[in-house]
XYZ file of C-alpha atoms in Angstrom:
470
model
C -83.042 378.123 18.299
C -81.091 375.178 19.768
C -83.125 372.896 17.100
C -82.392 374.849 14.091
C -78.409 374.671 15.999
C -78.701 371.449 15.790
C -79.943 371.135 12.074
C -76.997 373.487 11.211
C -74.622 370.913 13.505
C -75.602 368.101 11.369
C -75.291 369.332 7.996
C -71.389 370.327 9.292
C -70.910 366.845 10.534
C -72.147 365.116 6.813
C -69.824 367.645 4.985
C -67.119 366.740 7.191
C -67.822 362.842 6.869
C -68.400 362.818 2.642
C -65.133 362.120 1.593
C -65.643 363.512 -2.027
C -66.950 367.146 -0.697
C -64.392 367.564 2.016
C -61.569 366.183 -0.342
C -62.967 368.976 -2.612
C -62.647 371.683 -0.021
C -59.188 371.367 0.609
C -58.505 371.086 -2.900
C -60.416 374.235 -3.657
C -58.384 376.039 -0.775
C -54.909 374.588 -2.090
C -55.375 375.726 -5.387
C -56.632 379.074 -4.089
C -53.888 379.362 -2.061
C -51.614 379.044 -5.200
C -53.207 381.052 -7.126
C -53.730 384.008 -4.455
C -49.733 383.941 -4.075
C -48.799 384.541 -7.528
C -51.625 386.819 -8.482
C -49.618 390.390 -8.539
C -52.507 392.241 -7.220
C -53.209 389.851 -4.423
C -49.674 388.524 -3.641
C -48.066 390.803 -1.371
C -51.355 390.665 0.996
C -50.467 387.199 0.977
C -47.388 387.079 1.837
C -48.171 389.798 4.399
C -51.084 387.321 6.025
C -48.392 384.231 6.252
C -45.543 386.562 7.940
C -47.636 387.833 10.408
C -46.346 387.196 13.828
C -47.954 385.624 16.905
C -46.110 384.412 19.751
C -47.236 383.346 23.104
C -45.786 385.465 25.789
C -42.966 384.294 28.122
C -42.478 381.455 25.541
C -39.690 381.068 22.774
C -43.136 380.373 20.778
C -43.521 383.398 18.346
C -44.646 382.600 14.569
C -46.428 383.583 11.408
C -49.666 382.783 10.255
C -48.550 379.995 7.905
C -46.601 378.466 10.533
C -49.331 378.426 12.865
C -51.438 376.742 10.768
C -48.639 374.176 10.107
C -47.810 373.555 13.471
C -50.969 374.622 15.306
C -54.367 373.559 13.379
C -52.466 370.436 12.208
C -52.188 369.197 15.788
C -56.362 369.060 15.624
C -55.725 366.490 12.264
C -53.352 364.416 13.576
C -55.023 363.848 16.999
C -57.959 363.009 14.893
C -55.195 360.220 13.188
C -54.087 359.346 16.880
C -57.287 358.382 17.652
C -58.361 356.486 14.720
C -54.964 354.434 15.070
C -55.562 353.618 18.346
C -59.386 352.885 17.733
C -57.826 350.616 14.669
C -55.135 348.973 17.026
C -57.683 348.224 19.734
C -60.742 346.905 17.908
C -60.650 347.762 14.011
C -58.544 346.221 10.941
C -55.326 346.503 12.782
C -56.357 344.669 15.570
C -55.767 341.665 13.848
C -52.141 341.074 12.673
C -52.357 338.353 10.699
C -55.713 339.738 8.729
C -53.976 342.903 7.873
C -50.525 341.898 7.145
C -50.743 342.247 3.351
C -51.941 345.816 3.305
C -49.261 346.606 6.657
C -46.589 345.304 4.135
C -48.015 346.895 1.166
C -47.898 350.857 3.286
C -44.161 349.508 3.968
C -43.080 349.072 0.417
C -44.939 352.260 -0.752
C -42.531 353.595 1.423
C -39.673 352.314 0.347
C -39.497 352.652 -3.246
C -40.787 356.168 -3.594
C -37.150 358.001 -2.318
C -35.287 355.312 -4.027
C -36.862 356.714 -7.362
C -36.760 359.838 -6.300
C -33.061 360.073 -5.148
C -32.312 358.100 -8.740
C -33.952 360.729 -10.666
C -32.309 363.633 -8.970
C -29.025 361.731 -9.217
C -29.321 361.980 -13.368
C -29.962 365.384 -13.249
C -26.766 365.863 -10.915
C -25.034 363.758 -13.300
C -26.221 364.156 -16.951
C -27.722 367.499 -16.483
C -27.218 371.158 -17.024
C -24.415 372.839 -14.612
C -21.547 371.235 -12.746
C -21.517 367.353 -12.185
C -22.347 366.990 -8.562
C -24.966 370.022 -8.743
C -28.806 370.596 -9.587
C -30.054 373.856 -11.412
C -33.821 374.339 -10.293
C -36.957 376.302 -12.532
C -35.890 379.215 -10.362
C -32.258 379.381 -11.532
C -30.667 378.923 -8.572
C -27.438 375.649 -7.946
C -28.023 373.421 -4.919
C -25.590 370.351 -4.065
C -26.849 366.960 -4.670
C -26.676 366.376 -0.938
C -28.480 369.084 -0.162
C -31.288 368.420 -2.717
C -31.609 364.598 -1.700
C -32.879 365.789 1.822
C -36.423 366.189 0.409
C -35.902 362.039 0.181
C -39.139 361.385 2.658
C -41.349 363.479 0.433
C -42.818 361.342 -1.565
C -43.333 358.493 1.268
C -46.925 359.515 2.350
C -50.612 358.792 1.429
C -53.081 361.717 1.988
C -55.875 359.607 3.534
C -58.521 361.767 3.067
C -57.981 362.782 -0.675
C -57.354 359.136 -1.844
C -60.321 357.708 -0.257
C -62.287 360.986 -1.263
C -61.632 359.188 -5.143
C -62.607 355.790 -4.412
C -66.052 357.757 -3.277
C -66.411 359.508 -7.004
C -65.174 356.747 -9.372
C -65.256 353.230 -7.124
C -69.264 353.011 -5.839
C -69.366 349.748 -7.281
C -66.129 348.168 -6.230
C -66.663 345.709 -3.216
C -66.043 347.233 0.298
C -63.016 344.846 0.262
C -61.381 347.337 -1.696
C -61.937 350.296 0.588
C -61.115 348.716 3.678
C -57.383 347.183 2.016
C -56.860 351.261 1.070
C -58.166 352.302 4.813
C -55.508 349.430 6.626
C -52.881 350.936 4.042
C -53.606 354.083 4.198
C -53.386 354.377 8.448
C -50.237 352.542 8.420
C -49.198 354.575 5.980
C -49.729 357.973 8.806
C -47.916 355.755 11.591
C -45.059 355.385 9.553
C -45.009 358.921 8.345
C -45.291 359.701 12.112
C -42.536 357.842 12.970
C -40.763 359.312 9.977
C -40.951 362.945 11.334
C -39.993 361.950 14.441
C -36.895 360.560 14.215
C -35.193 362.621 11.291
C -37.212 366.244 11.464
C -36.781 366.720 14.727
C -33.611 368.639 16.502
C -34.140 367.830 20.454
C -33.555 370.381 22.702
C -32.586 370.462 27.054
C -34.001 367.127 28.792
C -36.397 368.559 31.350
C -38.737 369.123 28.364
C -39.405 365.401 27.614
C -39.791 364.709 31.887
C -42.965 367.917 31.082
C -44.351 366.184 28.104
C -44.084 362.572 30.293
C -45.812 364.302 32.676
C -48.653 365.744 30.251
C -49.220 362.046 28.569
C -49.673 360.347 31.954
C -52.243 363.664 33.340
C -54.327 363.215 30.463
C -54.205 359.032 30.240
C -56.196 359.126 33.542
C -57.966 362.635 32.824
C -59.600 360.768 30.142
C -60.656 357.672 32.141
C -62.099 359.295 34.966
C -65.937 358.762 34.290
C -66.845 362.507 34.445
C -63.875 363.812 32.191
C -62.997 367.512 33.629
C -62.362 368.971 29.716
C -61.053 372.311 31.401
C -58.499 370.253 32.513
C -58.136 368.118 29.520
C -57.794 371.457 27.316
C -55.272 372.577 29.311
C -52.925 369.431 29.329
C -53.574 369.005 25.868
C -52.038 372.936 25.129
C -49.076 372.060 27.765
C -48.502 368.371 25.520
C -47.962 370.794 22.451
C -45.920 373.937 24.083
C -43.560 371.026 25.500
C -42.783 369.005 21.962
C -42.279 372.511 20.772
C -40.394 373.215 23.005
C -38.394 369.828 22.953
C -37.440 370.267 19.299
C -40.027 367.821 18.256
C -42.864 368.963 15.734
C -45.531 369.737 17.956
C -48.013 368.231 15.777
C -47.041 364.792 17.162
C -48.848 365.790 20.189
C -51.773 365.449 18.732
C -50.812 361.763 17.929
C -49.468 360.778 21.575
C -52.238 362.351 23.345
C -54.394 360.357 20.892
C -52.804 356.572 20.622
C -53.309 357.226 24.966
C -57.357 357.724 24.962
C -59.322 354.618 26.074
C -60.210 352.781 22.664
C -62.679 350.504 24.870
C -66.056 351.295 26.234
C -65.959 352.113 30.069
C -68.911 353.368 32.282
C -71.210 351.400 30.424
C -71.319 354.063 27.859
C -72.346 352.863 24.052
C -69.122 353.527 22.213
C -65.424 353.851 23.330
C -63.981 357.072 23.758
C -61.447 357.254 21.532
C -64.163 356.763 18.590
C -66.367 359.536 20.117
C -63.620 362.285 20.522
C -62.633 361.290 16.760
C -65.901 362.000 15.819
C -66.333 364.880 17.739
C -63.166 366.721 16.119
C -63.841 365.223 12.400
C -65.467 368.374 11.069
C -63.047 370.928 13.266
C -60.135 368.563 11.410
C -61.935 368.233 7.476
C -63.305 371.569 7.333
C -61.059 374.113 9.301
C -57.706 372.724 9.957
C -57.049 370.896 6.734
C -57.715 373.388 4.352
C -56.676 376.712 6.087
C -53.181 374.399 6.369
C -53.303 373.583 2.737
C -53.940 377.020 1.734
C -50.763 378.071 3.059
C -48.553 375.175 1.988
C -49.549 375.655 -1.751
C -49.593 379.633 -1.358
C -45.570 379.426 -2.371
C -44.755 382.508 -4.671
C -42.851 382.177 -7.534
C -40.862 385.054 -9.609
C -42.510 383.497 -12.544
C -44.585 380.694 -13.662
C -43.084 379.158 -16.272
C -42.909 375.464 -17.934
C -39.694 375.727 -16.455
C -41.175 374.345 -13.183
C -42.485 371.151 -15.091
C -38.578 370.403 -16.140
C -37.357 371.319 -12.654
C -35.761 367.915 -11.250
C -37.122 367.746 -7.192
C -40.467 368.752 -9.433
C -39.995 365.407 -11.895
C -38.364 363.401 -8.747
C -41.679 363.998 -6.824
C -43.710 363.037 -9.108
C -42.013 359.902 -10.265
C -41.558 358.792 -6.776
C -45.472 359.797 -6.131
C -47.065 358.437 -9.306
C -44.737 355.994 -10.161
C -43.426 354.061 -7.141
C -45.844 354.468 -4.532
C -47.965 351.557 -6.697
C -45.049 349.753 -7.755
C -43.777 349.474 -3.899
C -47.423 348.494 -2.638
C -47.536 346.046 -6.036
C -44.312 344.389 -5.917
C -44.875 343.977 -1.804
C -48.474 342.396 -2.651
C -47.627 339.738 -4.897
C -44.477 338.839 -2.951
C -46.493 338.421 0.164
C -48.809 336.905 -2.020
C -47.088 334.324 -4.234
C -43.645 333.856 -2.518
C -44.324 334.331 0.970
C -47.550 332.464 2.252
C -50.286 335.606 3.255
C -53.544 335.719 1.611
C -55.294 339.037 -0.042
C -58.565 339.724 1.625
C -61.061 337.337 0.372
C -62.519 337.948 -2.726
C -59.543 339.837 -3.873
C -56.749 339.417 -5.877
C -53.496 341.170 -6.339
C -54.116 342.902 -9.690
C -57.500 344.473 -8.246
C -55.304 346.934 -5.967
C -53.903 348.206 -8.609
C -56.280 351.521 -9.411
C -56.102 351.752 -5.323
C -52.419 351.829 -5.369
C -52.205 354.448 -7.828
C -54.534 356.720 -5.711
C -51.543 356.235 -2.989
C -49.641 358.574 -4.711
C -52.152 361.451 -3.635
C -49.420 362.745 -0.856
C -50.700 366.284 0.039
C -50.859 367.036 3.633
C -48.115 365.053 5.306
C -46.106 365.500 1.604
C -47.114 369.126 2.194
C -45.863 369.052 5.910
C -42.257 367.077 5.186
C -41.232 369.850 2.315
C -41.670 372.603 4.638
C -39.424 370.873 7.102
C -36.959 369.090 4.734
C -35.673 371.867 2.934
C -34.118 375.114 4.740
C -34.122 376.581 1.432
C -37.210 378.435 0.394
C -36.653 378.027 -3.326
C -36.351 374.471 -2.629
C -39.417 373.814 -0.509
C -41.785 376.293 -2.469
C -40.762 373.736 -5.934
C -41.125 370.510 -3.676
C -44.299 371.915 -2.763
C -45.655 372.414 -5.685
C -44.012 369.216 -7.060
C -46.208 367.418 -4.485
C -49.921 369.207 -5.924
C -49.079 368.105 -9.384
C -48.287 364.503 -8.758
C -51.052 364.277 -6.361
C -53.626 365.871 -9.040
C -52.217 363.581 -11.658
C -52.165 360.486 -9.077
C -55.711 361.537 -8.449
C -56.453 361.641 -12.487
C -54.878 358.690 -13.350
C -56.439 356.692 -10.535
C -59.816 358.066 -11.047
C -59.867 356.603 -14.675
C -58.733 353.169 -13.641
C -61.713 353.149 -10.909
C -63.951 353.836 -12.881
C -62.971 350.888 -15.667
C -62.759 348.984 -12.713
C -66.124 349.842 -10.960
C -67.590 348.929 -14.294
C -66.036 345.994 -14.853
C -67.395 345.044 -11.204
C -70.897 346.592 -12.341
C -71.686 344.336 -15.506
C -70.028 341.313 -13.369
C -72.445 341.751 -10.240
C -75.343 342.273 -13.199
C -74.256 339.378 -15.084
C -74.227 337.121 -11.658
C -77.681 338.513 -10.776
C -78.949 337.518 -14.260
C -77.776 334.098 -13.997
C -79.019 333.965 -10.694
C -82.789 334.615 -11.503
C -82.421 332.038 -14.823
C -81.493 329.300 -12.591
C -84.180 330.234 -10.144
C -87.074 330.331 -13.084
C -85.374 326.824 -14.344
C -86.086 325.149 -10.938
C -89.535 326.534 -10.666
C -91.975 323.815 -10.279
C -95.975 324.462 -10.982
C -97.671 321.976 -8.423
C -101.519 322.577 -8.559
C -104.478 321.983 -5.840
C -107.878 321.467 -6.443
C -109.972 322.468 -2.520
C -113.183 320.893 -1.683
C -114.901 323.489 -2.762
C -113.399 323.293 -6.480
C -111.149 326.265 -6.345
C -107.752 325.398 -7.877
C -104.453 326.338 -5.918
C -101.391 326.985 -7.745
C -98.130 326.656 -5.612
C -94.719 327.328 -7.764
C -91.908 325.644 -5.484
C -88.198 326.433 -5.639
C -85.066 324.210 -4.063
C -84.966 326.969 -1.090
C -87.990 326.679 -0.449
C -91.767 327.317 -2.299
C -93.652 330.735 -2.811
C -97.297 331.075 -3.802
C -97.853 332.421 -6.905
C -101.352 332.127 -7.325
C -103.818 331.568 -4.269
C -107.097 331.418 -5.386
C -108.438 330.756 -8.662
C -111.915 331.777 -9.765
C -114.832 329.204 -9.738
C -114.585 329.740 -13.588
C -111.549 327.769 -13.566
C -112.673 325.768 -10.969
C -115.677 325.001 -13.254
C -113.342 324.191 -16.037
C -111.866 321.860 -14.494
C-alpha cells in the first residue's frame, strides 16, 4: 500500500513540476470557470457556490467561497513565492546583484510602462469617446468617472510566473538555458514588486495591536523553523494566526504567506542535504500548482455577464489591459535592456544579446493570477472588476499566442545554428585527422588516426593478409 502511495505521490509531484501540464490545468479551470458562469443552465449554481458563506467563529472572518479561495488557498501560492525569493536572495540568481541587475531592471520597467499605457488608453476613451468628456461607457452599459476607472492602474504590472515559463517549455526546448534563467530572475522580481505593490496601495490598516500579533507570529515561527526537530503542530498553528492577523490588520492576508516565507532558513543547518526553505517549497509545489492555483482561477474568471457580446472586445479597461499587457510589458523590459545595455555599462548574460529577450518579454504579458488578484481588489465595482477580469484572460491568451510563435522561430533559429556549429565542428575534426601507420614485429600493421586533442585508434589490428602485403 504505502509503495503504490508513493508511486501515486510521485506522479503528483512531476505534474506539479512540468510547467506546460500545470500551466494547462489552470488554464483549463479558468476557462471553465468562465464558461460555467455564463452558461444559463449552470450559472446560478455558480454563483450560488461563490456566495456561499464561511466564517470562522468569534472572528470578523466570514466569506464566500470565491473569496476564500482568493484570500485563503492563495496564501499556499504565495508562501511557495516567499520561499523561492528567499531561496533566490540567499543562494540563487538574486544572490548576486551585479549578475542579475539587467533582468532586476528589466521586471522594473515592465512595471512601469504597462499603467502608463494603460491610463493613456483609458484617457482617449474619456476624452474622444462615447458619453460625457470626463466619463467611460463600459460593454455592460454602465458610466464610471475617469478617476474611478484609472484605479485598475496596477493591473497590468504583473508576470504570471508559472504560465509564462509553462510557454518557454512548449515552444523554446532549444533556446539556451540563458534564456530561461533571464525570464526566472525577471519573473521573481517581478512577484516582489507585485508584493510590495499590494501592500502599500490595497491595503486599508486597521487598530495597531494587530501588527504587535503578526510581529509576534513572524518571530514564533523564525525560530520554530530553526529548531532542529521542527514541532509542525506548532508551525501550523502560527502560520493560521500570521494569516487571521493580516486579515485582521487590513492587509491581504495572502502576504502572509510571503513573510512567513522570506523568514525560513534558506541555508542548510543540522547537517541536513538541502536548506529548508528549498524543501518546504518543494513540499507545497503540487498543493500550490494543482489545488490552489486553479480552484483560485476558476473563480476569478467565473465573472457573469448579462450578455456576451463583441461589445466586451471594444470595452476600454478591456483594450487598456491588453495594450498595457501585450504591448508595454515588452517594450518596458526592452527599452530598460538596451539602456542598461548600451547607455549604462551592465552586460546581458553571456551569450545573450538584447534582441534575443524579445519572444521572452512578450510572454511577460501573461498576467493571470496576481492580474487576476489586483482586479478583484482594485475595483469596488463589480461591473468593473468582472470586465478587468476578463480583460486580463484575453491579453494573457494572446500574450501567450503571440509569444509562443516568436519561440518557436526563435528555437529554430537556435536549432539549425547549434546544427550548423556541430557540422562545422566534425569537418574541421576529419580535416586534422592524420593516418600514422605501424608495422609490429610480427608484421601486423597498426593504424593510429591522430587529432590536435589528442589521437584515437581507428584500426588496431590488421590481418596478416595485409601484413603479408606489405
Amino acid at each position: 500500500m504505502s509503495a503504490s502511495r508513493s508511486g501515486v505521490w510521485s506522479k503528483i509531484k512531476y505534474v506539479a513540476a512540468s510547467d506546460r501540464i500545470s500551466g494547462l490545468i489552470m488554464l483549463g479551470f479558468a476557462l471553465l470557470g468562465l464558461v460555467l458562469a455564463n452558461i444559463p443552465a449552470t450559472a446560478a449554481g455558480f454563483e450560488h457556490l461563490s456566495h456561499f458563506h464561511l466564517g470562522i467563529p468569534g472572528t470578523n472572518i466570514d466569506m464566500g467561497l470565491s473569496h476564500w479561495a482568493q484570500d485563503g488557498l492563495l496564501t499556499i501560492f504565495f508562501l511557495v513565492v516567499g520561499l523561492d525569493l528567499r531561496q533566490e536572495l540567499t543562494t540563487g540568481s538574486l544572490a548576486n546583484p551585479k549578475a542579475a541587475a539587467v533582468p532586476m531592471l528589466c521586471a522594473v520597467g515592465g512595471m512601469i510602462v504597462p499603467p502608463i499605457l494603460f491610463i493613456a488608453v483609458i484617457a482617449l476613451f474619456s476624452n474622444f469617446g462615447a458619453g460625457d468628456p470626463g466619463s467611460l461607457i463600459i460593454a455592460s452599459g454602465e458610466v464610471f468617472p475617469f478617476a474611478q476607472t484609472a484605479h485598475g492602474w496596477a493591473i497590468p504590472t504583473a508576470t504570471d510566473i508559472a504560465f509564462s515559463l509553462a510557454v518557454l517549455a512548449l515552444f523554446a526546448k532549444a533556446l539556451p538555458g540563458s534564456i530561461r534563467a533571464f525570464l526566472m530572475t525577471l519573473a521573481t522580481v517581478d512577484d516582489l514588486l507585485a508584493i510590495i505593490l499590494i501592500a502599500v496601495f490595497f491595503s486599508s490598516l486597521n487598530a495597531w495591536y494587530w501588527f504587535v500579533g503578526i510581529a509576534i507570529c513572524a518571530v514564533a515561527w523564525y525560530f520554530l523553523v530553526r529548531m532542529e526537530k521542527v514541532p509542525w503542530i506548532a508551525v501550523v498553528v502560527i502560520g493560521v494566526l500570521a494569516w487571521a492577523m493580516m486579515y485582521e490588520a487590513g492587509v491581504h492576508p495572502t502576504l502572509a504567506g510571503v513573510l512567513v516565507g522570506l523568514l525560513t532558513p534558506a541555508r542548510a543547518m543540522y547537517k541536513e542535504r538541502s536548506p529548508r526553505a528549498e524543501r518546504y517549497a518543494e513540499k507545497l509545489q503540487p498543493f500550490s500548482a494543482l489545488v490552489a492555483l486553479p480552484i483560485f482561477a476558476f473563480f476569478a474568471t467565473g465573472v457573469h455577464f448579462d450578455s456576451i457580446t463583441p461589445m466586451l472586445l471594444v470595452s476600454p479597461v478591456v483594450i487598456g489591459i491588453i495594450v498595457a499587457l501585450v504591448v508595454g510589458k515588452p517594450l518596458g523590459i526592452m527599452i530598460v535592456a538596451w539602456l542598461s545595455t548600451h547607455v549604462g555599462s551592465l552586460r546581458m548574460p553571456k551569450g545573450l544579446r538584447v534582441r534575443d529577450m524579445l519572444p521572452a518579454s512578450v510572454a511577460c504579458g501573461i498576467g493571470f493570477t496576481v492580474s487576476f488578484l489586483i482586479a478583484s481588489l482594485a475595483y469596488a465595482s463589480e461591473e468593473l472588476s468582472a470586465e478587468a477580469r476578463f480583460g486580463v484572460l484575453l491579453a494573457s491568451l494572446l500574450a501567450a499566442a503571440i509569444s509562443g510563435v516568436l519561440l518557436s522561430r526563435q528555437s529554430r533559429r537556435f536549432a539549425i545554428a547549434d546544427r550548423a556549429v556541430e557540422r562545422q565542428e566534425a569537418q574541421a575534426l576529419q580535416q586534422e585527422a592524420k593516418d600514422v601507420e605501424t608495422t609490429l614485429i610480427d608484421g601486423t600493421v597498426m593504424v593510429t588516426q591522430t587529432f590536435d586533442k589528442g589521437a584515437r585508434h581507428h584500426d588496431t589490428s590488421d590481418t596478416d593478409a595485409h601484413a603479408t602485403g606489405r
